[in-house]
CSV table of C-alpha atoms in Angstrom, one decimal:
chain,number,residue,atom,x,y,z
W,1,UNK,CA,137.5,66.5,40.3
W,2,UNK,CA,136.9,63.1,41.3
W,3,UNK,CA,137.8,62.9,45.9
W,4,UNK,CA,137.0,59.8,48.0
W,5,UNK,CA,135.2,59.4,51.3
W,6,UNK,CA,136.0,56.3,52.7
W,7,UNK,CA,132.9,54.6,54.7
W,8,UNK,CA,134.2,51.7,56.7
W,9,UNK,CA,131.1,50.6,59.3
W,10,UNK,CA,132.4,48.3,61.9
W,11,UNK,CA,131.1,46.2,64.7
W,12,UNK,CA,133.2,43.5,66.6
W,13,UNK,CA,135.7,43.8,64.2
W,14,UNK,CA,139.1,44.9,67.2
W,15,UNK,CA,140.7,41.5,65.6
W,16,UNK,CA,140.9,43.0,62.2
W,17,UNK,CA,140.0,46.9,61.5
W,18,UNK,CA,143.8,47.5,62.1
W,19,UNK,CA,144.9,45.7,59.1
W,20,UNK,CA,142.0,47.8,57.0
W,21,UNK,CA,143.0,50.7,58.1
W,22,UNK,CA,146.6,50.3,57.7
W,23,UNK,CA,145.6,49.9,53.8
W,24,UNK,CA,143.1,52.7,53.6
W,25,UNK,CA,144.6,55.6,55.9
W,26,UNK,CA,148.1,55.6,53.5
W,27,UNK,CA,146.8,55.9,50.6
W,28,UNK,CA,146.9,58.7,48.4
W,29,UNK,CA,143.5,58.8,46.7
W,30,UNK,CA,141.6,58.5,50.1
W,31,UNK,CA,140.7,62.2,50.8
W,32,UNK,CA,138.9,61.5,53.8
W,33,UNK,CA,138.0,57.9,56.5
W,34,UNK,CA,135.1,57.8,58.1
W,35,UNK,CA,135.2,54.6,60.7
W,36,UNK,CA,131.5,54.1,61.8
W,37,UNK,CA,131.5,52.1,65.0
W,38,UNK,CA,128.1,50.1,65.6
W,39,UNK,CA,128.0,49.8,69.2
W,40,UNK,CA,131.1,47.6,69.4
W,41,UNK,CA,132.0,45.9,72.6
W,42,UNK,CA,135.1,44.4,72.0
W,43,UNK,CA,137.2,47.5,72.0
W,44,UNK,CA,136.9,48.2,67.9
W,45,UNK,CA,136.3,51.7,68.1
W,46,UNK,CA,139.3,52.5,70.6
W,47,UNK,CA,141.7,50.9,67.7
W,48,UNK,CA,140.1,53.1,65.5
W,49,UNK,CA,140.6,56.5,67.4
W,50,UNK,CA,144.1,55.4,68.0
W,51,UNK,CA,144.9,56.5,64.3
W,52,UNK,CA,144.0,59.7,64.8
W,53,UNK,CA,146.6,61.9,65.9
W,54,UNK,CA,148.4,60.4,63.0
W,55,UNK,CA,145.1,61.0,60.7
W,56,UNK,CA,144.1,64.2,60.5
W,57,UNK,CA,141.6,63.1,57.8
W,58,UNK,CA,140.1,59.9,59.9
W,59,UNK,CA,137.0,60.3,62.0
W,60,UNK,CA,135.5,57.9,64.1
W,61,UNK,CA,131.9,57.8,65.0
W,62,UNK,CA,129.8,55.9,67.6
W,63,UNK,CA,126.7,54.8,67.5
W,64,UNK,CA,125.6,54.5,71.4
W,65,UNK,CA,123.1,51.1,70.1
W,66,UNK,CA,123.9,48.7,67.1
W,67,UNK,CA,121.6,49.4,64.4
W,68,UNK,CA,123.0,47.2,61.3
W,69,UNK,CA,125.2,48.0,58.6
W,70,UNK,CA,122.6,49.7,56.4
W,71,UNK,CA,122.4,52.6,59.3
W,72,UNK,CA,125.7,52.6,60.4
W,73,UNK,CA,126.9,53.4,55.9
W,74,UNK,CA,123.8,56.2,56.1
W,75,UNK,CA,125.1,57.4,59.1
W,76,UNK,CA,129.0,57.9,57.4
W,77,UNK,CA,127.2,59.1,54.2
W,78,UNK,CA,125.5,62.3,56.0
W,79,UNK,CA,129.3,63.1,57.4
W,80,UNK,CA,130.7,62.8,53.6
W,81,UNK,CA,131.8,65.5,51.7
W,82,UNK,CA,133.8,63.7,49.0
W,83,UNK,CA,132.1,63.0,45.1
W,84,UNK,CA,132.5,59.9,45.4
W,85,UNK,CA,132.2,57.2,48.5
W,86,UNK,CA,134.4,54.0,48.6
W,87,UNK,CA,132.4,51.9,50.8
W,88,UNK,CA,134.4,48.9,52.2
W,89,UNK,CA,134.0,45.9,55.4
W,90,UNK,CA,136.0,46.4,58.4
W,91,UNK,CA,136.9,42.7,58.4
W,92,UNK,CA,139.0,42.1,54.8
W,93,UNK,CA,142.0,39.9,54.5
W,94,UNK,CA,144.6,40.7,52.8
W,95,UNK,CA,143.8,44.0,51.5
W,96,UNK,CA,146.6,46.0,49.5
W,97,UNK,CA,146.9,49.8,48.3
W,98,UNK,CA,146.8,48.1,45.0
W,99,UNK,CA,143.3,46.6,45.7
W,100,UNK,CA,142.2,49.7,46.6
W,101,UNK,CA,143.9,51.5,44.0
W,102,UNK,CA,141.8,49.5,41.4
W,103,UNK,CA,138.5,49.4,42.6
W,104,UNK,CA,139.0,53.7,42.3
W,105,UNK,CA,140.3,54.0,38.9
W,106,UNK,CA,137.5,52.8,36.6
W,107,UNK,CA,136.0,55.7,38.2
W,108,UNK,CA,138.2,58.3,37.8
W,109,UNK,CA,139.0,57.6,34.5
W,110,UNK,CA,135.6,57.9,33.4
W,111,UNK,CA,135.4,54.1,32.0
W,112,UNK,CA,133.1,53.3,34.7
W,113,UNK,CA,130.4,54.9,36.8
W,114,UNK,CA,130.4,52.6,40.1
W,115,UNK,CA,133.0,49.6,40.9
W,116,UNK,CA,132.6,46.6,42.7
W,117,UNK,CA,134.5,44.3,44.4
W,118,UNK,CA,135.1,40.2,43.2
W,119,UNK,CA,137.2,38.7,46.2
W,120,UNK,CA,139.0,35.2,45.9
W,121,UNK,CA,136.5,34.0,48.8
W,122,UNK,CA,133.7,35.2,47.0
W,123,UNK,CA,131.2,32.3,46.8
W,124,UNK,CA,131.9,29.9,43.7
W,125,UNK,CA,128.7,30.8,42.1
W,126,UNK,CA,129.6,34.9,42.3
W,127,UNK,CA,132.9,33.8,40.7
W,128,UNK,CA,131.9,32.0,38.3
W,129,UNK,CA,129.3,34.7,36.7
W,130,UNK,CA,131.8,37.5,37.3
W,131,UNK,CA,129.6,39.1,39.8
W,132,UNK,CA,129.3,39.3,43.6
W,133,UNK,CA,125.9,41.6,43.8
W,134,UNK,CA,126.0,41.8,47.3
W,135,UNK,CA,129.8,42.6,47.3
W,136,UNK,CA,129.9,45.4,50.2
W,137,UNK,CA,133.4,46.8,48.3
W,138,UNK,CA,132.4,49.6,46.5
W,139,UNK,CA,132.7,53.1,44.6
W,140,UNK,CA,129.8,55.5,44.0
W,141,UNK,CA,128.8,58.7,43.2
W,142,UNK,CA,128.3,60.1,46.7
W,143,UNK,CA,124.8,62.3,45.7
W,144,UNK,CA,123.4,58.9,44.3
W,145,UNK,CA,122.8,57.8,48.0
W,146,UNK,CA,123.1,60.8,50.0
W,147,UNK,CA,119.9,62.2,48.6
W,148,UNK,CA,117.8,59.2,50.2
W,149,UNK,CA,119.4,58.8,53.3
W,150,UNK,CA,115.8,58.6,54.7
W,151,UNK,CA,115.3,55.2,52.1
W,152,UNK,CA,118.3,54.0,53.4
W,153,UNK,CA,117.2,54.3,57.2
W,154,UNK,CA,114.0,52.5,56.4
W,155,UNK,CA,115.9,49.9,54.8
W,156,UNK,CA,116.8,46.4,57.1
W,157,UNK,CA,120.0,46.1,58.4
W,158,UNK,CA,121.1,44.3,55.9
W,159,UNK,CA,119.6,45.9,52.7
W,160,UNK,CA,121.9,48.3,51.8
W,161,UNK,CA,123.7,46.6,48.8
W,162,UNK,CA,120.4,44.9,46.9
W,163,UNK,CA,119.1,48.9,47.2
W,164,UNK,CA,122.2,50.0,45.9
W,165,UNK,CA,121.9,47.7,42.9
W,166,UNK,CA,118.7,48.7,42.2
W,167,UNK,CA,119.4,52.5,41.7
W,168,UNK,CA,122.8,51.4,39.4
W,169,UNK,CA,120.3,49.6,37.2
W,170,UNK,CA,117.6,52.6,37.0
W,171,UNK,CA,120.4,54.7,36.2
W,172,UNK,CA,122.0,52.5,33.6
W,173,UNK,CA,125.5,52.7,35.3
W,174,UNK,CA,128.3,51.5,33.8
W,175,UNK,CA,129.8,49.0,36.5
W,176,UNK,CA,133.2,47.6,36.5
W,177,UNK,CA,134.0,44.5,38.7
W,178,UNK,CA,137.9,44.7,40.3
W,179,UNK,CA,138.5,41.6,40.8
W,180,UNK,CA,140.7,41.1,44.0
W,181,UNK,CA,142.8,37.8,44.2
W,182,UNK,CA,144.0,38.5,47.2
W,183,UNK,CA,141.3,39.3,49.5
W,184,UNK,CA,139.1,37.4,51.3
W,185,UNK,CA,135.5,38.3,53.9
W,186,UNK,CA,135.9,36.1,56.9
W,187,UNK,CA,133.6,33.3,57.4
W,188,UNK,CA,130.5,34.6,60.0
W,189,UNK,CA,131.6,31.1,61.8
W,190,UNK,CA,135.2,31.7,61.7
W,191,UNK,CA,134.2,35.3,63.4
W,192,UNK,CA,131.6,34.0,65.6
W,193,UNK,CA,133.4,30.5,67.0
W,194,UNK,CA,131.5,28.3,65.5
W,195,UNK,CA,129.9,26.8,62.8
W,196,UNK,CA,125.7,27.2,64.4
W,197,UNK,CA,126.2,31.3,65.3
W,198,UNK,CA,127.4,31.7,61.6
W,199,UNK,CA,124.6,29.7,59.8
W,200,UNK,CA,122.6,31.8,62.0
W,201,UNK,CA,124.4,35.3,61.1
W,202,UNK,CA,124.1,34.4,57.5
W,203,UNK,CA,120.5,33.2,57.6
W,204,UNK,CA,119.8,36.6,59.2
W,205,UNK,CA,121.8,38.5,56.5
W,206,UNK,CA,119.8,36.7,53.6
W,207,UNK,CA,116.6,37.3,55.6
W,208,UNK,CA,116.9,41.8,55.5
W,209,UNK,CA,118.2,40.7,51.8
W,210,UNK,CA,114.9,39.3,50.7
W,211,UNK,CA,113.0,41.6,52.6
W,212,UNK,CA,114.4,44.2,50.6
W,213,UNK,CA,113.9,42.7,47.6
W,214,UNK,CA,112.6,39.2,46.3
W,215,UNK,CA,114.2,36.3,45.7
W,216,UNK,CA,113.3,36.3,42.2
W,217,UNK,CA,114.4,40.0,42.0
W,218,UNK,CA,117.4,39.2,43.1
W,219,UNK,CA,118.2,37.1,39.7
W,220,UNK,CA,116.5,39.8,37.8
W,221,UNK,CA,119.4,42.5,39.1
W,222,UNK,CA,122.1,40.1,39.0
W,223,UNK,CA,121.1,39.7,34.9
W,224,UNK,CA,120.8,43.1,34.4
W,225,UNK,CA,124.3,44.0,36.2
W,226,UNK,CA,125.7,42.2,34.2
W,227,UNK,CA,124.3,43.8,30.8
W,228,UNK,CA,126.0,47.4,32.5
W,229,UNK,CA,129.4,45.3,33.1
W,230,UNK,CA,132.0,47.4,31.5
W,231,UNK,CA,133.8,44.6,29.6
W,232,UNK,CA,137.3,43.3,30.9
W,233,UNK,CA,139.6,44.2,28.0
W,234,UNK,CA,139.1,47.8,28.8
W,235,UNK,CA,140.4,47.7,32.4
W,236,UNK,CA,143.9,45.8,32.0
W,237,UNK,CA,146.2,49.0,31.9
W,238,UNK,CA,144.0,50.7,35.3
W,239,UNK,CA,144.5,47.7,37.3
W,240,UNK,CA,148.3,47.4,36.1
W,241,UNK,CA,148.9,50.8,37.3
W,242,UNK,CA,146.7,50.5,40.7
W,243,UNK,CA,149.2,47.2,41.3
W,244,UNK,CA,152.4,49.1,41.3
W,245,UNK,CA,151.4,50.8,44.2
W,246,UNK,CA,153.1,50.3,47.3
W,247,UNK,CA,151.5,47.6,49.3
């Protein structure tokens, strides 16, 4: 039986984690929402806790220092107990039950071993391939990462997805991309309040990304996800159904 552990790591995000969790906490397939604050200061994890008495199955954890994304997922992982982890950013736009709905059913009716996200904001290249590979929307066996929790706690703060990608390829996994029309991932500079800071964020981002893994690497996983792609035509009549759900 297939259950879902929601990770949703968050930092700054008091602007926008309501509207996520709106989405995620109401939704049927969601067995259990685990909020990861990374020593916030705007007031992020407060909203969070705020769903709890209405949640029984949210918790919200705080990290006392900001440690990066990458520590903040491994942290959620270790607190896990479904079979699968849906892994998604505390900052998406427009995110419906639908969206969500389709990114889980690949996986639980055993076309797909992992999904990942395609957002309408997804830079042009990623679109026009098919393939965002350092989409941070995902579904994933939970034991595939939760046995190298101590990997993912060496990794940079911003090396979570290239590692990810790296152990779907060694594993052969069959990955279907959802695509999401309706979503979108804030610009860093729409976040930040100005243009400068989000270069900078981004700069930073594609920095831990390369120390992961190298640049060249990079094209070498992006080929080879796409060879494990589970091709379109088979995933028409999921998405169809995940649509229908109440938004």
């Amino acid at each position: 039986m297939t259950t879902i552990s929601c990770i949703i790591p968050a930092y700054n995000e008091a602007p926008r984690i309501g509207a996520v969790l709106d989405r995620v906490l109401g939704h049927p397939q969601i067995a259990e929402v685990i909020v990861i604050d990374d020593g916030s200061r705007d007031g992020t994890p407060e909203i969070a806790e705020g769903y709890r008495d209405a949640h029984p199955h949210l918790r919200v954890l705080r990290q006392a220092q900001n440690g990066g994304k990458t520590a903040a997922v491994a942290a959620g992982i270790a607190e896990a107990t479904g079979s699968h982890l849906m892994l998604l950013d505390s900052d998406l736009l427009g995110l419906t039950h639908g969206d969500l709905g389709a990114l889980i059913a690949p996986v639980t009716s055993g076309q797909a071993d992992v999904t990942i996200s395609l957002r309408r904001n997804a830079p042009r290249t990623w679109r026009a391939i098919g393939l965002d590979y350092i989409s941070g929307e995902r579904v994933i066996p939970r034991e595939m990462l939760a046995t190298r929790l101590d990997a993912l706690n060496a990794l940079p703060r911003f090396g979570l997805e290239v590692f990810m990608n790296r152990l779907w390829i060694a594993d052969r996994a069959r990955i279907a991309v959802v695509h999401w029309p309706g979503v979108d991932s804030p610009m860093k500079s729409a976040k930040l309040g100005n243009w400068r800071a989000g270069l900078a964020a981004d700069a930073r981002m594609m920095r831990d990304i390369f120390r992961t893994i190298a640049p060249h690497r990079a094209l070498s996983q992006i080929l080879a996800m796409r060879g494990l792609r589970v091709r379109a035509d088979a995933l028409p009549s999921l998405q169809a159904q995940a649509e229908r759900m109440p938004r």
